[in-house]
Amino acid sequence: MKYLLTLFLLISISVNSQDFAEVDAKVTKYPRFSKVEDLATKIDNDFSKDEEKARAAFFWLAKNIRYNLKEFYNPKQRSIRFSYASEAEKLQKLQAAKNNLVNATFKTKQGVCEEYAQSFKRICDLLGLNSKVIKGYARNTPNEIGIPANTTNHAWNAIQLNEKWIILDATWAAGYEYNGKWIRKFNNYFYNIPKEKIFKTHFPDDSLWVLRFGRMSLSEFYNQPIYGHNFLNSNIELLSPQNGIIKAENGKNIILKFKNLALNSAIIYNFKGYRYAQKPVLKMENGITIVSIPNPKKNSELYLYFNNEVALQFKTK
């Protein structure tokens, strides 16, 4: 008996102790391969260690595949329909569909998170490395705080190296969106994301992956502040508030507390709709830095900048 299957492809949008400078330098000189097999062969010839091969694949993707903002802002439902007579045939056709997606990505040199994740997985398969594509949730703006998404909106990877699983995200490592434009800038934080910080930016849909790295619910994930990538890559720690929705009391300032934040740090803040950013008041108490910000006296969004880069985002009520 034949069955019909429709495959919907997902559309969305640390300080690393290991030094990959030599790997990155070598991969920087690679051509912009149009076939995934050619890239995998080159990596296999140039590197002997699994850690180096994984890094080479990740770095090449982040440096050569451009995020498709047009697809992100105007997503098209992509579906592949096929019939199958057995589980083996179904898996074979599913893999063929994923391979076609990767082949198109290498030809166009662009894609969204699904393309990055499936491409990394395909390279690892060719190199004999054990990797997975993880579907899940990510947040980018304050209006998402406290409002869990109904469906997954992001994809990234896990890879097993030296009998340990590490998490990486080639999409976010490749760059970022700014004022409607894609800014290509490699961010090393997203290669081997620190275990204790994974849930600040990524939440797997599969509960088994959640349990590998801690305990958190989807609602708890969405209730957090939005953490900036460079903030997470520092040793500064937000102690309070842990909730991304700040209920500001009348006549009282908004208070944020940090660990490892120097009093002379370059910090400014702004509320959504305000024309100019301001400097908050900082003071130190028992080794804790207290940041005081005037109450906006209305529902708004608070943006905190460290060294002119967004560090934290909150909703205020």
PDB file of N, CA and C in Angstrom, residues 135-212:
ATOM      1  N   LYS A 135      15.618  21.326  15.781  1.00  0.00           N
ATOM      2  CA  LYS A 135      14.573  22.324  15.546  1.00  0.00           C
ATOM      3  C   LYS A 135      14.124  22.864  16.901  1.00  0.00           C
ATOM      4  N   GLY A 136      13.810  24.143  16.934  1.00  0.00           N
ATOM      5  CA  GLY A 136      13.398  24.701  18.208  1.00  0.00           C
ATOM      6  C   GLY A 136      12.993  26.152  18.105  1.00  0.00           C
ATOM      7  N   TYR A 137      13.270  26.888  19.180  1.00  0.00           N
ATOM      8  CA  TYR A 137      12.769  28.251  19.318  1.00  0.00           C
ATOM      9  C   TYR A 137      13.921  29.215  19.595  1.00  0.00           C
ATOM     10  N   ALA A 138      13.788  30.422  19.054  1.00  0.00           N
ATOM     11  CA  ALA A 138      14.733  31.502  19.322  1.00  0.00           C
ATOM     12  C   ALA A 138      13.950  32.805  19.359  1.00  0.00           C
ATOM     13  N   ARG A 139      14.521  33.815  20.010  1.00  0.00           N
ATOM     14  CA  ARG A 139      13.853  35.117  20.121  1.00  0.00           C
ATOM     15  C   ARG A 139      14.820  36.206  19.677  1.00  0.00           C
ATOM     16  N   ASN A 140      14.258  37.278  19.113  1.00  0.00           N
ATOM     17  CA  ASN A 140      15.102  38.358  18.613  1.00  0.00           C
ATOM     18  C   ASN A 140      14.693  39.742  19.103  1.00  0.00           C
ATOM     19  N   THR A 141      13.421  39.935  19.438  1.00  0.00           N
ATOM     20  CA  THR A 141      12.932  41.268  19.785  1.00  0.00           C
ATOM     21  C   THR A 141      12.123  41.234  21.075  1.00  0.00           C
ATOM     22  N   PRO A 142      12.023  42.372  21.784  1.00  0.00           N
ATOM     23  CA  PRO A 142      11.278  42.410  23.048  1.00  0.00           C
ATOM     24  C   PRO A 142       9.807  42.048  22.924  1.00  0.00           C
ATOM     25  N   ASN A 143       9.200  42.287  21.749  1.00  0.00           N
ATOM     26  CA  ASN A 143       7.776  41.961  21.646  1.00  0.00           C
ATOM     27  C   ASN A 143       7.514  40.459  21.702  1.00  0.00           C
ATOM     28  N   GLU A 144       8.579  39.644  21.648  1.00  0.00           N
ATOM     29  CA  GLU A 144       8.426  38.194  21.785  1.00  0.00           C
ATOM     30  C   GLU A 144       8.484  37.739  23.242  1.00  0.00           C
ATOM     31  N   ILE A 145       8.930  38.621  24.129  1.00  0.00           N
ATOM     32  CA  ILE A 145       9.061  38.251  25.537  1.00  0.00           C
ATOM     33  C   ILE A 145       7.685  37.945  26.126  1.00  0.00           C
ATOM     34  N   GLY A 146       7.574  36.801  26.778  1.00  0.00           N
ATOM     35  CA  GLY A 146       6.330  36.418  27.432  1.00  0.00           C
ATOM     36  C   GLY A 146       5.276  35.843  26.515  1.00  0.00           C
ATOM     37  N   ILE A 147       5.600  35.690  25.221  1.00  0.00           N
ATOM     38  CA  ILE A 147       4.616  35.176  24.259  1.00  0.00           C
ATOM     39  C   ILE A 147       5.235  34.001  23.507  1.00  0.00           C
ATOM     40  N   PRO A 148       5.112  32.782  24.029  1.00  0.00           N
ATOM     41  CA  PRO A 148       5.696  31.618  23.356  1.00  0.00           C
ATOM     42  C   PRO A 148       5.138  31.427  21.948  1.00  0.00           C
ATOM     43  N   ALA A 149       6.013  31.088  21.017  1.00  0.00           N
ATOM     44  CA  ALA A 149       5.595  30.837  19.639  1.00  0.00           C
ATOM     45  C   ALA A 149       4.793  29.542  19.566  1.00  0.00           C
ATOM     46  N   ASN A 150       3.879  29.485  18.605  1.00  0.00           N
ATOM     47  CA  ASN A 150       3.049  28.293  18.434  1.00  0.00           C
ATOM     48  C   ASN A 150       3.794  27.166  17.735  1.00  0.00           C
ATOM     49  N   THR A 151       4.775  27.521  16.917  1.00  0.00           N
ATOM     50  CA  THR A 151       5.555  26.524  16.185  1.00  0.00           C
ATOM     51  C   THR A 151       7.036  26.872  16.275  1.00  0.00           C
ATOM     52  N   THR A 152       7.876  25.907  16.001  1.00  0.00           N
ATOM     53  CA  THR A 152       9.314  26.160  16.013  1.00  0.00           C
ATOM     54  C   THR A 152       9.663  27.209  14.963  1.00  0.00           C
ATOM     55  N   ASN A 153      10.700  27.990  15.247  1.00  0.00           N
ATOM     56  CA  ASN A 153      11.062  29.077  14.340  1.00  0.00           C
ATOM     57  C   ASN A 153      12.558  29.152  14.050  1.00  0.00           C
ATOM     58  N   HIS A 154      13.301  28.115  14.447  1.00  0.00           N
ATOM     59  CA  HIS A 154      14.742  28.161  14.214  1.00  0.00           C
ATOM     60  C   HIS A 154      15.293  26.741  14.108  1.00  0.00           C
ATOM     61  N   ALA A 155      16.475  26.628  13.514  1.00  0.00           N
ATOM     62  CA  ALA A 155      17.159  25.339  13.397  1.00  0.00           C
ATOM     63  C   ALA A 155      18.651  25.561  13.586  1.00  0.00           C
ATOM     64  N   TRP A 156      19.294  24.635  14.284  1.00  0.00           N
ATOM     65  CA  TRP A 156      20.732  24.712  14.512  1.00  0.00           C
ATOM     66  C   TRP A 156      21.278  23.293  14.602  1.00  0.00           C
ATOM     67  N   ASN A 157      22.505  23.120  15.074  1.00  0.00           N
ATOM     68  CA  ASN A 157      23.127  21.796  15.055  1.00  0.00           C
ATOM     69  C   ASN A 157      23.720  21.395  16.396  1.00  0.00           C
ATOM     70  N   ALA A 158      23.849  20.093  16.551  1.00  0.00           N
ATOM     71  CA  ALA A 158      24.657  19.501  17.617  1.00  0.00           C
ATOM     72  C   ALA A 158      25.622  18.539  16.945  1.00  0.00           C
ATOM     73  N   ILE A 159      26.819  18.420  17.498  1.00  0.00           N
ATOM     74  CA  ILE A 159      27.792  17.471  16.961  1.00  0.00           C
ATOM     75  C   ILE A 159      28.497  16.793  18.124  1.00  0.00           C
ATOM     76  N   GLN A 160      28.767  15.518  17.960  1.00  0.00           N
ATOM     77  CA  GLN A 160      29.428  14.745  19.003  1.00  0.00           C
ATOM     78  C   GLN A 160      30.924  14.693  18.722  1.00  0.00           C
ATOM     79  N   LEU A 161      31.701  15.279  19.624  1.00  0.00           N
ATOM     80  CA  LEU A 161      33.157  15.301  19.508  1.00  0.00           C
ATOM     81  C   LEU A 161      33.754  14.829  20.825  1.00  0.00           C
ATOM     82  N   ASN A 162      34.675  13.897  20.751  1.00  0.00           N
ATOM     83  CA  ASN A 162      35.299  13.348  21.965  1.00  0.00           C
ATOM     84  C   ASN A 162      34.246  12.852  22.953  1.00  0.00           C
ATOM     85  N   GLU A 163      33.219  12.203  22.408  1.00  0.00           N
ATOM     86  CA  GLU A 163      32.141  11.588  23.188  1.00  0.00           C
ATOM     87  C   GLU A 163      31.284  12.607  23.932  1.00  0.00           C
ATOM     88  N   LYS A 164      31.360  13.875  23.539  1.00  0.00           N
ATOM     89  CA  LYS A 164      30.523  14.906  24.141  1.00  0.00           C
ATOM     90  C   LYS A 164      29.792  15.674  23.048  1.00  0.00           C
ATOM     91  N   TRP A 165      28.549  16.051  23.338  1.00  0.00           N
ATOM     92  CA  TRP A 165      27.766  16.834  22.395  1.00  0.00           C
ATOM     93  C   TRP A 165      28.008  18.317  22.631  1.00  0.00           C
ATOM     94  N   ILE A 166      28.252  19.047  21.553  1.00  0.00           N
ATOM     95  CA  ILE A 166      28.336  20.500  21.642  1.00  0.00           C
ATOM     96  C   ILE A 166      27.285  21.102  20.713  1.00  0.00           C
ATOM     97  N   ILE A 167      26.861  22.310  21.034  1.00  0.00           N
ATOM     98  CA  ILE A 167      25.831  23.002  20.265  1.00  0.00           C
ATOM     99  C   ILE A 167      26.472  24.126  19.460  1.00  0.00           C
ATOM    100  N   LEU A 168      26.048  24.262  18.206  1.00  0.00           N
ATOM    101  CA  LEU A 168      26.556  25.341  17.370  1.00  0.00           C
ATOM    102  C   LEU A 168      25.464  25.838  16.432  1.00  0.00           C
ATOM    103  N   ASP A 169      25.592  27.093  16.034  1.00  0.00           N
ATOM    104  CA  ASP A 169      24.581  27.737  15.198  1.00  0.00           C
ATOM    105  C   ASP A 169      25.288  28.559  14.125  1.00  0.00           C
ATOM    106  N   ALA A 170      25.422  27.976  12.937  1.00  0.00           N
ATOM    107  CA  ALA A 170      26.128  28.656  11.846  1.00  0.00           C
ATOM    108  C   ALA A 170      25.352  29.863  11.339  1.00  0.00           C
ATOM    109  N   THR A 171      24.027  29.848  11.480  1.00  0.00           N
ATOM    110  CA  THR A 171      23.213  30.983  11.033  1.00  0.00           C
ATOM    111  C   THR A 171      23.586  32.242  11.795  1.00  0.00           C
ATOM    112  N   TRP A 172      23.545  32.158  13.109  1.00  0.00           N
ATOM    113  CA  TRP A 172      23.828  33.335  13.928  1.00  0.00           C
ATOM    114  C   TRP A 172      25.317  33.659  13.959  1.00  0.00           C
ATOM    115  N   ALA A 173      26.156  32.687  13.661  1.00  0.00           N
ATOM    116  CA  ALA A 173      27.595  32.964  13.585  1.00  0.00           C
ATOM    117  C   ALA A 173      27.942  33.751  12.326  1.00  0.00           C
ATOM    118  N   ALA A 174      27.087  33.671  11.309  1.00  0.00           N
ATOM    119  CA  ALA A 174      27.392  34.287  10.017  1.00  0.00           C
ATOM    120  C   ALA A 174      27.240  35.801  10.023  1.00  0.00           C
ATOM    121  N   GLY A 175      26.402  36.341  10.897  1.00  0.00           N
ATOM    122  CA  GLY A 175      26.181  37.783  10.916  1.00  0.00           C
ATOM    123  C   GLY A 175      24.852  38.115  11.555  1.00  0.00           C
ATOM    124  N   TYR A 176      24.337  39.311  11.237  1.00  0.00           N
ATOM    125  CA  TYR A 176      23.100  39.756  11.867  1.00  0.00           C
ATOM    126  C   TYR A 176      22.390  40.771  10.976  1.00  0.00           C
ATOM    127  N   GLU A 177      21.109  40.971  11.278  1.00  0.00           N
ATOM    128  CA  GLU A 177      20.304  41.958  10.550  1.00  0.00           C
ATOM    129  C   GLU A 177      20.366  43.297  11.263  1.00  0.00           C
ATOM    130  N   TYR A 178      20.525  44.375  10.494  1.00  0.00           N
ATOM    131  CA  TYR A 178      20.537  45.714  11.076  1.00  0.00           C
ATOM    132  C   TYR A 178      19.860  46.671  10.106  1.00  0.00           C
ATOM    133  N   ASN A 179      18.750  47.263  10.567  1.00  0.00           N
ATOM    134  CA  ASN A 179      17.988  48.205   9.738  1.00  0.00           C
ATOM    135  C   ASN A 179      17.623  47.619   8.377  1.00  0.00           C
ATOM    136  N   GLY A 180      17.196  46.358   8.396  1.00  0.00           N
ATOM    137  CA  GLY A 180      16.735  45.730   7.170  1.00  0.00           C
ATOM    138  C   GLY A 180      17.830  45.224   6.256  1.00  0.00           C
ATOM    139  N   LYS A 181      19.081  45.270   6.709  1.00  0.00           N
ATOM    140  CA  LYS A 181      20.193  44.795   5.891  1.00  0.00           C
ATOM    141  C   LYS A 181      20.951  43.700   6.631  1.00  0.00           C
ATOM    142  N   TRP A 182      21.526  42.793   5.859  1.00  0.00           N
ATOM    143  CA  TRP A 182      22.314  41.723   6.447  1.00  0.00           C
ATOM    144  C   TRP A 182      23.758  42.174   6.590  1.00  0.00           C
ATOM    145  N   ILE A 183      24.271  42.120   7.809  1.00  0.00           N
ATOM    146  CA  ILE A 183      25.653  42.498   8.088  1.00  0.00           C
ATOM    147  C   ILE A 183      26.457  41.218   8.292  1.00  0.00           C
ATOM    148  N   ARG A 184      27.399  40.969   7.402  1.00  0.00           N
ATOM    149  CA  ARG A 184      28.218  39.766   7.520  1.00  0.00           C
ATOM    150  C   ARG A 184      29.320  40.004   8.551  1.00  0.00           C
ATOM    151  N   LYS A 185      29.264  39.283   9.649  1.00  0.00           N
ATOM    152  CA  LYS A 185      30.272  39.414  10.701  1.00  0.00           C
ATOM    153  C   LYS A 185      30.320  38.117  11.490  1.00  0.00           C
ATOM    154  N   PHE A 186      31.432  37.423  11.409  1.00  0.00           N
ATOM    155  CA  PHE A 186      31.551  36.127  12.074  1.00  0.00           C
ATOM    156  C   PHE A 186      31.540  36.298  13.589  1.00  0.00           C
ATOM    157  N   ASN A 187      30.730  35.472  14.262  1.00  0.00           N
ATOM    158  CA  ASN A 187      30.617  35.517  15.720  1.00  0.00           C
ATOM    159  C   ASN A 187      30.977  34.147  16.281  1.00  0.00           C
ATOM    160  N   ASN A 188      32.158  34.062  16.866  1.00  0.00           N
ATOM    161  CA  ASN A 188      32.675  32.790  17.360  1.00  0.00           C
ATOM    162  C   ASN A 188      31.876  32.226  18.532  1.00  0.00           C
ATOM    163  N   TYR A 189      31.069  33.070  19.176  1.00  0.00           N
ATOM    164  CA  TYR A 189      30.298  32.614  20.337  1.00  0.00           C
ATOM    165  C   TYR A 189      29.424  31.413  19.992  1.00  0.00           C
ATOM    166  N   PHE A 190      28.946  31.349  18.752  1.00  0.00           N
ATOM    167  CA  PHE A 190      27.979  30.319  18.389  1.00  0.00           C
ATOM    168  C   PHE A 190      28.617  29.020  17.914  1.00  0.00           C
ATOM    169  N   TYR A 191      29.930  28.908  18.072  1.00  0.00           N
ATOM    170  CA  TYR A 191      30.572  27.606  17.913  1.00  0.00           C
ATOM    171  C   TYR A 191      30.867  27.078  19.310  1.00  0.00           C
ATOM    172  N   ASN A 192      30.215  25.984  19.669  1.00  0.00           N
ATOM    173  CA  ASN A 192      30.323  25.415  21.016  1.00  0.00           C
ATOM    174  C   ASN A 192      29.776  26.401  22.049  1.00  0.00           C
ATOM    175  N   ILE A 193      28.474  26.665  21.942  1.00  0.00           N
ATOM    176  CA  ILE A 193      27.804  27.565  22.879  1.00  0.00           C
ATOM    177  C   ILE A 193      27.946  27.003  24.292  1.00  0.00           C
ATOM    178  N   PRO A 194      28.364  27.820  25.257  1.00  0.00           N
ATOM    179  CA  PRO A 194      28.524  27.314  26.628  1.00  0.00           C
ATOM    180  C   PRO A 194      27.245  26.648  27.131  1.00  0.00           C
ATOM    181  N   LYS A 195      27.401  25.493  27.729  1.00  0.00           N
ATOM    182  CA  LYS A 195      26.257  24.705  28.186  1.00  0.00           C
ATOM    183  C   LYS A 195      25.324  25.508  29.077  1.00  0.00           C
ATOM    184  N   GLU A 196      25.896  26.301  29.980  1.00  0.00           N
ATOM    185  CA  GLU A 196      25.078  27.035  30.947  1.00  0.00           C
ATOM    186  C   GLU A 196      24.357  28.230  30.328  1.00  0.00           C
ATOM    187  N   LYS A 197      24.673  28.559  29.067  1.00  0.00           N
ATOM    188  CA  LYS A 197      24.045  29.716  28.426  1.00  0.00           C
ATOM    189  C   LYS A 197      23.153  29.343  27.243  1.00  0.00           C
ATOM    190  N   ILE A 198      23.068  28.071  26.917  1.00  0.00           N
ATOM    191  CA  ILE A 198      22.304  27.648  25.739  1.00  0.00           C
ATOM    192  C   ILE A 198      20.861  28.131  25.801  1.00  0.00           C
ATOM    193  N   PHE A 199      20.219  27.977  26.972  1.00  0.00           N
ATOM    194  CA  PHE A 199      18.802  28.315  27.083  1.00  0.00           C
ATOM    195  C   PHE A 199      18.540  29.821  27.095  1.00  0.00           C
ATOM    196  N   LYS A 200      19.570  30.621  27.088  1.00  0.00           N
ATOM    197  CA  LYS A 200      19.360  32.064  26.992  1.00  0.00           C
ATOM    198  C   LYS A 200      19.060  32.489  25.557  1.00  0.00           C
ATOM    199  N   THR A 201      19.426  31.634  24.593  1.00  0.00           N
ATOM    200  CA  THR A 201      19.213  31.981  23.187  1.00  0.00           C
ATOM    201  C   THR A 201      18.495  30.897  22.387  1.00  0.00           C
ATOM    202  N   HIS A 202      18.610  29.629  22.798  1.00  0.00           N
ATOM    203  CA  HIS A 202      18.065  28.513  22.031  1.00  0.00           C
ATOM    204  C   HIS A 202      17.270  27.578  22.945  1.00  0.00           C
ATOM    205  N   PHE A 203      16.120  27.120  22.442  1.00  0.00           N
ATOM    206  CA  PHE A 203      15.327  26.155  23.201  1.00  0.00           C
ATOM    207  C   PHE A 203      14.857  25.050  22.260  1.00  0.00           C
ATOM    208  N   PRO A 204      15.354  23.814  22.437  1.00  0.00           N
ATOM    209  CA  PRO A 204      14.998  22.716  21.528  1.00  0.00           C
ATOM    210  C   PRO A 204      13.536  22.303  21.665  1.00  0.00           C
ATOM    211  N   ASP A 205      12.968  21.866  20.558  1.00  0.00           N
ATOM    212  CA  ASP A 205      11.606  21.343  20.581  1.00  0.00           C
ATOM    213  C   ASP A 205      11.575  19.935  21.163  1.00  0.00           C
ATOM    214  N   ASP A 206      12.650  19.190  20.960  1.00  0.00           N
ATOM    215  CA  ASP A 206      12.763  17.820  21.454  1.00  0.00           C
ATOM    216  C   ASP A 206      13.163  17.847  22.932  1.00  0.00           C
ATOM    217  N   SER A 207      12.324  17.281  23.791  1.00  0.00           N
ATOM    218  CA  SER A 207      12.584  17.319  25.233  1.00  0.00           C
ATOM    219  C   SER A 207      13.877  16.604  25.612  1.00  0.00           C
ATOM    220  N   LEU A 208      14.300  15.628  24.812  1.00  0.00           N
ATOM    221  CA  LEU A 208      15.547  14.932  25.114  1.00  0.00           C
ATOM    222  C   LEU A 208      16.743  15.873  25.019  1.00  0.00           C
ATOM    223  N   TRP A 209      16.704  16.797  24.061  1.00  0.00           N
ATOM    224  CA  TRP A 209      17.789  17.772  23.949  1.00  0.00           C
ATOM    225  C   TRP A 209      17.704  18.795  25.073  1.00  0.00           C
ATOM    226  N   VAL A 210      16.504  19.109  25.516  1.00  0.00           N
ATOM    227  CA  VAL A 210      16.361  20.012  26.664  1.00  0.00           C
ATOM    228  C   VAL A 210      17.021  19.393  27.891  1.00  0.00           C
ATOM    229  N   LEU A 211      16.743  18.116  28.134  1.00  0.00           N
ATOM    230  CA  LEU A 211      17.264  17.444  29.321  1.00  0.00           C
ATOM    231  C   LEU A 211      18.779  17.269  29.282  1.00  0.00           C
ATOM    232  N   ARG A 212      19.369  17.279  28.095  1.00  0.00           N
ATOM    233  CA  ARG A 212      20.825  17.159  28.003  1.00  0.00           C
ATOM    234  C   ARG A 212      21.535  18.356  28.630  1.00  0.00           C
TER     235      ARG A 212
END
